[in-house]
mmCIF file of C-alpha atoms and ligand atoms in Angstrom:
data_model
loop_
_atom_site.group_PDB
_atom_site.id
_atom_site.type_symbol
_atom_site.label_atom_id
_atom_site.label_comp_id
_atom_site.label_asym_id
_atom_site.label_seq_id
_atom_site.Cartn_x
_atom_site.Cartn_y
_atom_site.Cartn_z
ATOM 1 C CA MET A 1 -173.517 4.935 114.177
ATOM 2 C CA ALA A 2 -171.073 3.880 111.446
ATOM 3 C CA GLU A 3 -170.067 0.230 111.450
ATOM 4 C CA VAL A 4 -166.546 -1.110 110.948
ATOM 5 C CA LEU A 5 -165.863 -4.634 109.740
ATOM 6 C CA VAL A 6 -163.100 -6.561 111.491
ATOM 7 C CA PHE A 7 -161.827 -9.681 109.704
ATOM 8 C CA VAL A 8 -161.161 -12.297 112.377
ATOM 9 C CA ASP A 9 -157.890 -14.232 112.407
ATOM 10 C CA HIS A 10 -158.530 -17.432 114.368
ATOM 11 C CA VAL A 11 -157.355 -21.013 114.561
ATOM 12 C CA ASP A 12 -160.251 -23.448 115.044
ATOM 13 C CA GLY A 13 -162.228 -20.845 116.963
ATOM 14 C CA VAL A 14 -159.335 -19.477 119.050
ATOM 15 C CA VAL A 15 -159.037 -15.773 118.219
ATOM 16 C CA ARG A 16 -155.501 -14.477 117.764
ATOM 17 C CA LYS A 17 -154.425 -11.390 119.680
ATOM 18 C CA PRO A 18 -153.998 -9.029 116.666
ATOM 19 C CA THR A 19 -157.730 -9.362 115.950
ATOM 20 C CA LEU A 20 -158.536 -8.131 119.464
ATOM 21 C CA GLU A 21 -156.230 -5.160 118.778
ATOM 22 C CA LEU A 22 -158.246 -4.434 115.620
ATOM 23 C CA LEU A 23 -161.408 -4.312 117.741
ATOM 24 C CA THR A 24 -159.813 -1.626 119.936
ATOM 25 C CA LEU A 25 -159.033 0.469 116.849
ATOM 26 C CA ALA A 26 -162.422 -0.210 115.237
ATOM 27 C CA ARG A 27 -164.224 1.173 118.289
ATOM 28 C CA ARG A 28 -162.572 4.554 117.730
ATOM 29 C CA VAL A 29 -164.279 4.803 114.370
ATOM 30 C CA GLY A 30 -167.641 3.120 114.871
ATOM 31 C CA GLU A 31 -169.341 -0.073 116.001
ATOM 32 C CA PRO A 32 -167.213 -3.161 115.326
ATOM 33 C CA VAL A 33 -168.868 -5.969 113.365
ATOM 34 C CA ALA A 34 -166.616 -9.043 113.162
ATOM 35 C CA VAL A 35 -166.447 -11.488 110.247
ATOM 36 C CA ALA A 36 -165.377 -15.008 111.279
ATOM 37 C CA LEU A 37 -164.963 -17.724 108.666
ATOM 38 C CA GLY A 38 -164.162 -21.430 108.521
ATOM 39 C CA ALA A 39 -164.055 -24.271 111.030
ATOM 40 C CA GLY A 40 -164.817 -23.086 114.554
ATOM 41 C CA ALA A 41 -165.860 -19.576 113.441
ATOM 42 C CA GLY A 42 -168.988 -19.623 115.600
ATOM 43 C CA ALA A 43 -166.885 -20.315 118.699
ATOM 44 C CA THR A 44 -165.138 -16.937 118.300
ATOM 45 C CA ALA A 45 -168.265 -14.942 119.156
ATOM 46 C CA GLY A 46 -167.826 -15.063 122.944
ATOM 47 C CA VAL A 47 -164.373 -13.509 123.051
ATOM 48 C CA LEU A 48 -165.187 -11.071 120.218
ATOM 49 C CA GLY A 49 -168.255 -9.858 122.134
ATOM 50 C CA GLU A 50 -166.115 -9.408 125.248
ATOM 51 C CA HIS A 51 -163.889 -7.073 123.212
ATOM 52 C CA GLY A 52 -166.554 -4.872 121.677
ATOM 53 C CA ALA A 53 -167.978 -6.699 118.636
ATOM 54 C CA VAL A 54 -171.670 -5.862 118.401
ATOM 55 C CA ARG A 55 -172.291 -8.621 115.851
ATOM 56 C CA VAL A 56 -170.277 -11.546 114.544
ATOM 57 C CA LEU A 57 -171.027 -12.554 110.956
ATOM 58 C CA VAL A 58 -170.248 -16.249 110.726
ATOM 59 C CA ASP A 59 -169.869 -18.735 107.892
ATOM 60 C CA GLU A 60 -168.309 -22.134 108.599
ATOM 61 C CA ALA A 61 -168.321 -23.395 104.981
ATOM 62 C CA PRO A 62 -165.443 -25.843 104.278
ATOM 63 C CA GLU A 63 -164.276 -23.759 101.289
ATOM 64 C CA TYR A 64 -162.310 -21.395 103.556
ATOM 65 C CA GLY A 65 -160.035 -24.247 104.584
ATOM 66 C CA GLU A 66 -159.972 -26.096 101.268
ATOM 67 C CA PHE A 67 -158.912 -23.193 99.043
ATOM 68 C CA LEU A 68 -156.607 -20.187 99.324
ATOM 69 C CA VAL A 69 -157.804 -16.625 99.834
ATOM 70 C CA VAL A 70 -160.590 -16.095 97.255
ATOM 71 C CA PRO A 71 -163.464 -17.608 99.320
ATOM 72 C CA LYS A 72 -162.520 -15.243 102.149
ATOM 73 C CA VAL A 73 -162.621 -12.292 99.745
ATOM 74 C CA ASP A 74 -166.063 -13.454 98.543
ATOM 75 C CA ALA A 75 -167.250 -13.555 102.165
ATOM 76 C CA LEU A 76 -165.885 -10.118 103.030
ATOM 77 C CA ARG A 77 -167.517 -8.699 99.940
ATOM 78 C CA ALA A 78 -170.839 -10.223 101.027
ATOM 79 C CA ALA A 79 -170.285 -8.724 104.490
ATOM 80 C CA CYS A 80 -169.589 -5.284 102.949
ATOM 81 C CA GLU A 81 -172.862 -5.512 101.017
ATOM 82 C CA ALA A 82 -174.736 -6.506 104.178
ATOM 83 C CA VAL A 83 -173.194 -3.855 106.437
ATOM 84 C CA SER A 84 -171.916 -0.923 104.255
ATOM 85 C CA PRO A 85 -168.986 -0.394 106.637
ATOM 86 C CA VAL A 86 -167.056 2.835 106.896
ATOM 87 C CA ALA A 87 -163.874 0.718 106.958
ATOM 88 C CA VAL A 88 -162.701 -2.901 106.874
ATOM 89 C CA LEU A 89 -159.815 -3.738 109.212
ATOM 90 C CA VAL A 90 -157.588 -6.751 108.508
ATOM 91 C CA VAL A 91 -154.411 -7.952 110.261
ATOM 92 C CA SER A 92 -151.277 -7.059 108.254
ATOM 93 C CA SER A 93 -150.091 -10.623 107.680
ATOM 94 C CA ALA A 94 -149.096 -11.897 104.235
ATOM 95 C CA GLU A 95 -152.531 -13.484 103.847
ATOM 96 C CA GLY A 96 -154.297 -10.481 105.356
ATOM 97 C CA LYS A 97 -152.684 -8.144 102.859
ATOM 98 C CA GLU A 98 -153.623 -10.375 99.926
ATOM 99 C CA VAL A 99 -157.230 -10.607 101.116
ATOM 100 C CA ALA A 100 -157.367 -6.830 101.674
ATOM 101 C CA ALA A 101 -155.927 -5.982 98.252
ATOM 102 C CA ARG A 102 -158.360 -8.275 96.456
ATOM 103 C CA LEU A 103 -161.284 -6.919 98.485
ATOM 104 C CA ALA A 104 -160.327 -3.296 97.742
ATOM 105 C CA LEU A 105 -160.182 -4.086 94.023
ATOM 106 C CA ARG A 106 -163.548 -5.873 94.099
ATOM 107 C CA THR A 107 -165.306 -3.107 96.012
ATOM 108 C CA GLY A 108 -163.593 -0.175 94.290
ATOM 109 C CA SER A 109 -162.190 0.985 97.628
ATOM 110 C CA GLY A 110 -158.897 2.537 98.606
ATOM 111 C CA LEU A 111 -156.353 0.301 100.344
ATOM 112 C CA LEU A 112 -153.983 1.279 103.160
ATOM 113 C CA THR A 113 -151.463 -1.354 104.290
ATOM 114 C CA ASP A 114 -149.091 -1.808 107.252
ATOM 115 C CA VAL A 115 -150.919 0.840 109.236
ATOM 116 C CA VAL A 116 -149.824 1.510 112.829
ATOM 117 C CA ASP A 117 -152.734 3.695 113.979
ATOM 118 C CA VAL A 118 -156.351 4.334 113.006
ATOM 119 C CA GLU A 119 -158.515 7.302 114.001
ATOM 120 C CA ALA A 120 -161.922 8.608 113.017
ATOM 121 C CA GLY A 121 -161.622 11.322 110.365
ATOM 122 C CA GLU A 122 -162.831 14.855 111.091
ATOM 123 C CA ALA A 123 -166.265 15.597 109.610
ATOM 124 C CA GLY A 124 -165.740 16.441 105.951
ATOM 125 C CA GLU A 125 -162.028 15.638 106.159
ATOM 126 C CA ALA A 126 -162.002 11.986 105.549
ATOM 127 C CA GLY A 127 -164.091 11.625 102.415
ATOM 128 C CA GLU A 128 -166.255 8.541 102.306
ATOM 129 C CA GLY A 129 -163.572 6.505 104.051
ATOM 130 C CA GLY A 130 -164.177 8.103 107.418
ATOM 131 C CA VAL A 131 -160.822 7.013 108.820
ATOM 132 C CA VAL A 132 -157.393 8.591 108.992
ATOM 133 C CA VAL A 133 -154.468 6.202 109.369
ATOM 134 C CA THR A 134 -150.815 6.486 110.305
ATOM 135 C CA GLN A 135 -148.115 4.570 108.439
ATOM 136 C CA SER A 136 -144.375 4.401 108.895
ATOM 137 C CA VAL A 137 -142.769 4.461 105.426
ATOM 138 C CA PHE A 138 -139.411 4.408 103.580
ATOM 139 C CA ALA A 139 -137.672 2.204 106.133
ATOM 140 C CA ALA A 140 -139.485 4.143 108.851
ATOM 141 C CA SER A 141 -137.785 7.405 107.856
ATOM 142 C CA PHE A 142 -141.181 9.127 107.537
ATOM 143 C CA THR A 143 -144.515 8.927 109.320
ATOM 144 C CA THR A 144 -147.498 9.618 107.077
ATOM 145 C CA ARG A 145 -151.170 10.238 107.741
ATOM 146 C CA SER A 146 -153.510 9.134 104.966
ATOM 147 C CA ARG A 147 -157.162 8.729 104.217
ATOM 148 C CA VAL A 148 -159.126 6.985 101.549
ATOM 149 C CA VAL A 149 -161.292 9.216 99.372
ATOM 150 C CA ARG A 150 -163.081 6.535 97.347
ATOM 151 C CA GLY A 151 -165.271 3.818 98.803
ATOM 152 C CA GLY A 152 -164.971 2.463 102.339
ATOM 153 C CA ALA A 153 -161.351 2.166 103.420
ATOM 154 C CA VAL A 154 -159.739 -1.276 103.444
ATOM 155 C CA VAL A 155 -156.979 -1.118 106.051
ATOM 156 C CA THR A 156 -154.380 -3.671 107.140
ATOM 157 C CA VAL A 157 -152.956 -3.028 110.620
ATOM 158 C CA LYS A 158 -149.627 -4.268 111.962
ATOM 159 C CA PRO A 159 -149.810 -6.470 115.061
ATOM 160 C CA ASN A 160 -149.037 -4.651 118.346
ATOM 161 C CA SER A 161 -150.340 -1.318 117.037
ATOM 162 C CA ALA A 162 -153.000 -1.092 119.757
ATOM 163 C CA SER A 163 -153.675 -2.562 123.166
ATOM 164 C CA VAL A 164 -156.294 -5.232 123.795
ATOM 165 C CA GLU A 165 -159.198 -3.650 125.704
ATOM 166 C CA PRO A 166 -162.036 -5.765 127.087
ATOM 167 C CA VAL A 167 -165.365 -3.966 126.491
ATOM 168 C CA ALA A 168 -168.602 -5.908 126.744
ATOM 169 C CA ALA A 169 -170.828 -5.875 123.665
ATOM 170 C CA ALA A 170 -173.577 -8.133 122.361
ATOM 171 C CA GLY A 171 -171.409 -10.278 120.056
ATOM 172 C CA GLU A 172 -174.630 -11.459 118.422
ATOM 173 C CA VAL A 173 -173.977 -14.310 115.982
ATOM 174 C CA VAL A 174 -175.500 -13.718 112.549
ATOM 175 C CA ALA A 175 -175.161 -16.204 109.680
ATOM 176 C CA LEU A 176 -173.397 -14.677 106.690
ATOM 177 C CA GLU A 177 -174.811 -15.709 103.298
ATOM 178 C CA VAL A 178 -171.932 -16.148 100.866
ATOM 179 C CA SER A 179 -172.105 -17.234 97.247
ATOM 180 C CA PHE A 180 -168.656 -18.203 96.065
ATOM 181 C CA SER A 181 -167.254 -16.716 92.856
ATOM 182 C CA GLN A 182 -165.837 -18.804 90.005
ATOM 183 C CA GLY A 183 -162.305 -18.043 91.174
ATOM 184 C CA ALA A 184 -162.973 -19.350 94.690
ATOM 185 C CA SER A 185 -161.955 -22.910 93.879
ATOM 186 C CA GLY A 186 -159.025 -21.921 91.658
ATOM 187 C CA THR A 187 -156.257 -22.757 94.140
ATOM 188 C CA ARG A 188 -156.726 -25.794 96.337
ATOM 189 C CA VAL A 189 -154.755 -26.458 99.522
ATOM 190 C CA THR A 190 -153.213 -29.899 98.968
ATOM 191 C CA GLY A 191 -151.516 -30.412 102.308
ATOM 192 C CA ARG A 192 -150.803 -28.861 105.666
ATOM 193 C CA GLU A 193 -147.836 -29.442 107.921
ATOM 194 C CA ALA A 194 -147.757 -28.033 111.425
ATOM 195 C CA ARG A 195 -144.666 -25.960 112.145
ATOM 196 C CA GLU A 196 -142.382 -27.353 114.797
ATOM 197 C CA ALA A 197 -143.541 -25.705 118.006
ATOM 198 C CA THR A 198 -140.879 -23.665 119.823
ATOM 199 C CA GLY A 199 -143.197 -22.675 122.659
ATOM 200 C CA ARG A 200 -142.360 -19.049 121.840
ATOM 201 C CA PRO A 201 -144.835 -16.493 120.494
ATOM 202 C CA GLU A 202 -145.171 -15.856 116.770
ATOM 203 C CA LEU A 203 -142.504 -13.340 115.705
ATOM 204 C CA THR A 204 -144.820 -10.804 114.064
ATOM 205 C CA GLU A 205 -147.313 -10.876 116.946
ATOM 206 C CA ALA A 206 -144.970 -11.028 119.925
ATOM 207 C CA ALA A 207 -145.061 -8.191 122.445
ATOM 208 C CA ILE A 208 -141.302 -8.642 122.976
ATOM 209 C CA VAL A 209 -138.706 -9.660 120.367
ATOM 210 C CA VAL A 210 -135.066 -10.494 121.132
ATOM 211 C CA SER A 211 -132.894 -10.558 117.996
ATOM 212 C CA GLY A 212 -129.344 -11.631 117.304
ATOM 213 C CA GLY A 213 -126.998 -10.589 114.503
ATOM 214 C CA ARG A 214 -123.547 -11.323 113.162
ATOM 215 C CA GLY A 215 -122.109 -10.404 116.554
ATOM 216 C CA VAL A 216 -123.644 -13.602 117.974
ATOM 217 C CA ASN A 217 -120.925 -15.376 116.010
ATOM 218 C CA GLY A 218 -122.330 -18.859 115.472
ATOM 219 C CA ALA A 219 -125.470 -20.987 115.543
ATOM 220 C CA GLU A 220 -124.613 -22.496 118.922
ATOM 221 C CA ASN A 221 -124.417 -19.027 120.515
ATOM 222 C CA PHE A 222 -128.035 -18.320 119.606
ATOM 223 C CA ALA A 223 -128.823 -20.314 122.764
ATOM 224 C CA LEU A 224 -127.908 -17.097 124.645
ATOM 225 C CA ILE A 225 -130.443 -15.107 122.629
ATOM 226 C CA GLU A 226 -133.062 -17.822 123.151
ATOM 227 C CA ALA A 227 -132.425 -17.881 126.907
ATOM 228 C CA LEU A 228 -132.938 -14.112 127.124
ATOM 229 C CA ALA A 229 -136.078 -14.407 124.979
ATOM 230 C CA ASP A 230 -137.453 -17.186 127.187
ATOM 231 C CA SER A 231 -136.837 -15.191 130.355
ATOM 232 C CA LEU A 232 -139.078 -12.476 128.885
ATOM 233 C CA GLY A 233 -141.622 -14.703 127.096
ATOM 234 C CA ALA A 234 -140.360 -13.205 123.835
ATOM 235 C CA ALA A 235 -139.985 -14.319 120.225
ATOM 236 C CA VAL A 236 -136.519 -14.705 118.690
ATOM 237 C CA GLY A 237 -135.520 -12.694 115.607
ATOM 238 C CA ALA A 238 -132.318 -12.482 113.590
ATOM 239 C CA SER A 239 -130.557 -10.155 111.167
ATOM 240 C CA ARG A 240 -130.049 -11.252 107.606
ATOM 241 C CA ALA A 241 -126.330 -11.681 108.250
ATOM 242 C CA ALA A 242 -127.107 -14.264 110.959
ATOM 243 C CA VAL A 243 -129.705 -15.994 108.820
ATOM 244 C CA ASP A 244 -127.516 -16.077 105.703
ATOM 245 C CA ALA A 245 -124.725 -17.608 107.771
ATOM 246 C CA GLY A 246 -127.116 -20.448 108.606
ATOM 247 C CA TRP A 247 -127.152 -19.669 112.327
ATOM 248 C CA TYR A 248 -130.907 -19.220 112.578
ATOM 249 C CA PRO A 249 -133.895 -20.066 110.326
ATOM 250 C CA HIS A 250 -134.934 -17.675 107.548
ATOM 251 C CA SER A 251 -138.394 -17.479 109.099
ATOM 252 C CA ALA A 252 -136.826 -15.447 111.931
ATOM 253 C CA GLN A 253 -135.295 -12.760 109.698
ATOM 254 C CA VAL A 254 -136.370 -9.237 110.615
ATOM 255 C CA GLY A 255 -136.097 -6.483 108.036
ATOM 256 C CA GLN A 256 -136.874 -5.262 104.571
ATOM 257 C CA THR A 257 -136.658 -8.721 103.035
ATOM 258 C CA GLY A 258 -137.711 -10.500 106.207
ATOM 259 C CA LYS A 259 -140.534 -9.953 108.656
ATOM 260 C CA SER A 260 -141.781 -6.660 109.895
ATOM 261 C CA VAL A 261 -142.239 -6.499 113.658
ATOM 262 C CA SER A 262 -143.667 -3.797 115.881
ATOM 263 C CA PRO A 263 -143.416 -5.121 119.445
ATOM 264 C CA GLN A 264 -143.617 -3.192 122.710
ATOM 265 C CA LEU A 265 -139.941 -4.066 123.272
ATOM 266 C CA TYR A 266 -137.223 -4.989 120.730
ATOM 267 C CA ILE A 267 -133.787 -6.046 121.967
ATOM 268 C CA ALA A 268 -131.065 -6.156 119.289
ATOM 269 C CA SER A 269 -127.859 -7.985 120.197
ATOM 270 C CA GLY A 270 -124.804 -7.844 117.949
ATOM 271 C CA ILE A 271 -126.767 -6.077 115.201
ATOM 272 C CA SER A 272 -125.260 -2.981 113.558
ATOM 273 C CA GLY A 273 -128.571 -1.357 112.538
ATOM 274 C CA ALA A 274 -128.347 -1.367 108.730
ATOM 275 C CA ILE A 275 -131.230 0.457 107.059
ATOM 276 C CA GLN A 276 -132.641 -2.839 105.742
ATOM 277 C CA HIS A 277 -132.805 -4.226 109.295
ATOM 278 C CA ARG A 278 -134.307 -1.021 110.679
ATOM 279 C CA ALA A 279 -137.049 -1.203 108.055
ATOM 280 C CA GLY A 280 -138.451 -4.237 109.832
ATOM 281 C CA MET A 281 -138.258 -3.103 113.468
ATOM 282 C CA GLN A 282 -138.121 0.670 113.676
ATOM 283 C CA THR A 283 -141.773 1.024 114.714
ATOM 284 C CA SER A 284 -141.093 -1.015 117.878
ATOM 285 C CA LYS A 285 -142.256 0.992 120.909
ATOM 286 C CA THR A 286 -139.061 0.610 122.976
ATOM 287 C CA ILE A 287 -135.752 -0.381 121.386
ATOM 288 C CA VAL A 288 -132.740 -1.666 123.301
ATOM 289 C CA ALA A 289 -129.392 -2.491 121.653
ATOM 290 C CA ILE A 290 -126.382 -4.355 122.946
ATOM 291 C CA ASN A 291 -123.321 -3.731 120.787
ATOM 292 C CA LYS A 292 -119.628 -3.527 121.561
ATOM 293 C CA ASP A 293 -119.135 -0.691 119.034
ATOM 294 C CA ALA A 294 -120.317 2.624 120.496
ATOM 295 C CA GLU A 295 -120.452 4.040 116.939
ATOM 296 C CA ALA A 296 -122.817 1.348 115.608
ATOM 297 C CA PRO A 297 -125.738 3.020 113.757
ATOM 298 C CA ILE A 298 -128.283 1.041 115.813
ATOM 299 C CA PHE A 299 -127.527 3.415 118.709
ATOM 300 C CA ASP A 300 -129.086 6.278 116.673
ATOM 301 C CA LEU A 301 -132.560 4.824 117.154
ATOM 302 C CA VAL A 302 -132.471 3.132 120.545
ATOM 303 C CA ASP A 303 -134.259 4.126 123.727
ATOM 304 C CA TYR A 304 -131.612 2.297 125.774
ATOM 305 C CA GLY A 305 -128.168 1.298 124.529
ATOM 306 C CA VAL A 306 -125.629 -0.956 126.186
ATOM 307 C CA VAL A 307 -122.076 -0.629 124.852
ATOM 308 C CA GLY A 308 -120.561 -3.978 125.701
ATOM 309 C CA ASP A 309 -119.773 -7.532 124.713
ATOM 310 C CA LEU A 310 -123.028 -9.427 124.289
ATOM 311 C CA PHE A 311 -121.401 -12.596 125.642
ATOM 312 C CA GLN A 312 -121.109 -10.807 128.974
ATOM 313 C CA VAL A 313 -124.175 -8.580 128.879
ATOM 314 C CA VAL A 314 -126.840 -11.032 127.617
ATOM 315 C CA PRO A 315 -126.282 -13.787 130.241
ATOM 316 C CA GLN A 316 -126.195 -11.192 133.048
ATOM 317 C CA LEU A 317 -129.396 -9.639 131.767
ATOM 318 C CA THR A 318 -131.062 -13.053 131.548
ATOM 319 C CA ASP A 319 -130.006 -13.937 135.111
ATOM 320 C CA GLU A 320 -131.207 -10.590 136.440
ATOM 321 C CA ILE A 321 -134.604 -10.933 134.763
ATOM 322 C CA LYS A 322 -134.992 -14.471 136.107
ATOM 323 C CA ALA A 323 -133.986 -13.326 139.608
ATOM 324 C CA ARG A 324 -136.501 -10.461 139.556
ATOM 325 C CA LYS A 325 -139.247 -12.762 138.375
ATOM 326 C CA GLY A 326 -138.464 -14.935 141.374
HETATM 327 P P1 FAD B 1 -123.152 -6.520 110.926
HETATM 328 O O1 FAD B 1 -123.555 -5.320 110.133
HETATM 329 O O2 FAD B 1 -121.886 -7.200 110.551
HETATM 330 O O3 FAD B 1 -123.088 -6.052 112.436
HETATM 331 C C1 FAD B 1 -122.680 -6.880 113.471
HETATM 332 C C2 FAD B 1 -122.626 -6.010 114.720
HETATM 333 O O4 FAD B 1 -122.317 -6.837 115.815
HETATM 334 C C3 FAD B 1 -121.558 -4.920 114.660
HETATM 335 O O5 FAD B 1 -122.182 -3.665 114.916
HETATM 336 C C4 FAD B 1 -120.585 -5.298 115.775
HETATM 337 O O6 FAD B 1 -120.057 -4.180 116.451
HETATM 338 C C5 FAD B 1 -121.470 -6.107 116.683
HETATM 339 N N1 FAD B 1 -120.735 -7.095 117.473
HETATM 340 C C6 FAD B 1 -119.796 -7.997 117.066
HETATM 341 N N2 FAD B 1 -119.401 -8.782 118.083
HETATM 342 C C7 FAD B 1 -120.090 -8.356 119.178
HETATM 343 C C8 FAD B 1 -120.104 -8.767 120.531
HETATM 344 N N3 FAD B 1 -119.365 -9.792 120.963
HETATM 345 N N4 FAD B 1 -120.933 -8.106 121.384
HETATM 346 C C9 FAD B 1 -121.702 -7.068 120.964
HETATM 347 N N5 FAD B 1 -121.706 -6.650 119.685
HETATM 348 C C10 FAD B 1 -120.925 -7.281 118.800
HETATM 349 N N6 FAD B 1 -130.586 -7.224 106.812
HETATM 350 C C11 FAD B 1 -131.487 -7.577 107.739
HETATM 351 O O7 FAD B 1 -131.183 -7.703 108.941
HETATM 352 N N7 FAD B 1 -132.790 -7.824 107.353
HETATM 353 C C12 FAD B 1 -133.215 -7.704 106.081
HETATM 354 O O8 FAD B 1 -134.386 -7.960 105.793
HETATM 355 C C13 FAD B 1 -132.255 -7.311 105.095
HETATM 356 N N8 FAD B 1 -132.630 -7.147 103.801
HETATM 357 C C14 FAD B 1 -131.699 -6.692 102.897
HETATM 358 C C15 FAD B 1 -132.113 -6.428 101.583
HETATM 359 C C16 FAD B 1 -131.194 -5.963 100.674
HETATM 360 C C17 FAD B 1 -131.656 -5.676 99.267
HETATM 361 C C18 FAD B 1 -129.856 -5.760 101.052
HETATM 362 C C19 FAD B 1 -128.860 -5.234 100.064
HETATM 363 C C20 FAD B 1 -129.452 -6.015 102.338
HETATM 364 C C21 FAD B 1 -130.353 -6.500 103.283
HETATM 365 N N9 FAD B 1 -129.990 -6.770 104.591
HETATM 366 C C22 FAD B 1 -130.933 -7.097 105.501
HETATM 367 C C23 FAD B 1 -128.568 -6.782 105.002
HETATM 368 C C24 FAD B 1 -128.130 -5.523 105.707
HETATM 369 O O9 FAD B 1 -127.687 -4.578 104.767
HETATM 370 C C25 FAD B 1 -126.975 -5.832 106.672
HETATM 371 O O10 FAD B 1 -125.931 -6.439 105.945
HETATM 372 C C26 FAD B 1 -127.354 -6.756 107.830
HETATM 373 O O11 FAD B 1 -128.509 -6.277 108.468
HETATM 374 C C27 FAD B 1 -126.196 -6.809 108.809
HETATM 375 O O12 FAD B 1 -126.501 -7.697 109.833
HETATM 376 P P2 FAD B 1 -125.814 -7.525 111.263
HETATM 377 O O13 FAD B 1 -126.179 -6.203 111.832
HETATM 378 O O14 FAD B 1 -126.151 -8.733 112.040
HETATM 379 O O15 FAD B 1 -124.271 -7.622 110.901
#
């Protein structure tokens, strides 16, 4: 059976949820073989095996932490030579996309980024790539299906594109032999500073995102958005108008020039739905908007719309959710 490489995103051995989603997608195409690198990589094997990885190729060399992406690209290339995968799946983060692009160039493969679905190609349809992917393009105005026709496909997948499905597999740990290229030590990490913890999930990985826009009308009012987010265990996002006004950090901006999110549920409060905002959230599975203007363009794409003043609707919604949770 064809094998599919899954590049593991982990922090000191704790596997992040988007990697488990990749394993779900990989199993549609072939047998998942995970590649885990850096400190704690070996500790990932248990959970990866519980989610379908037949083998886990591990290298804990310090280079992965000391330098930027090139050592990881060297390792994935070594893994491709060892496995000859039909596809390599990587999480669509900024780093993931850089790793994927460099790997595709090195291996002469086609690259597909920001994918929202992966299927096995029909026999003879999918060229050597063997996978057919779905992407949402041009500010989500079009949905495309694409396949790679040269080399094994290198695919980056947006978080929340698939469910996490526990499936027992061997998860056999195999040491990965990597010889680092000259470029591997070109860019050294000189310092690391932990981000201030909010206790909320990471915006791009969250299953629920609650966002506020210009209608929130001030930094202090974002407490309402945060309270709703906390009642749902959600991440907080913001429109560019809110961010530019200094009401919320730039790291929370959703949209064309901000982050791209694809949660199960996206709640937009006081956001008009400009095309640049839609570009970053339109692939959300269920979209809810709260806006006092019934003509606001955001209502064109919502599953549920509330025409009303967010200062009345959001606190009531938060109270109701808290009451139902008991
Ligand atoms: P507005 O468009 O001003 O909408 C505010 C909404 O709040 C209105 O619909 C109003 O009816 C509603 N409202 C007001 N008061 C209340 C209330 N009390 N209760 C309920 N509703 C209320 N924007 C992004 O978001 N992300 C991007 O990444 C991004 N990138 C851009 C890139 C470029 C090159 C350009 C040119 C623009 C970009 N923008 C981006 C900006 C974008 O065009 C819009 O200006 C922005 O999204 C508007 O933000 P908003 O919806 O919060 O504000």
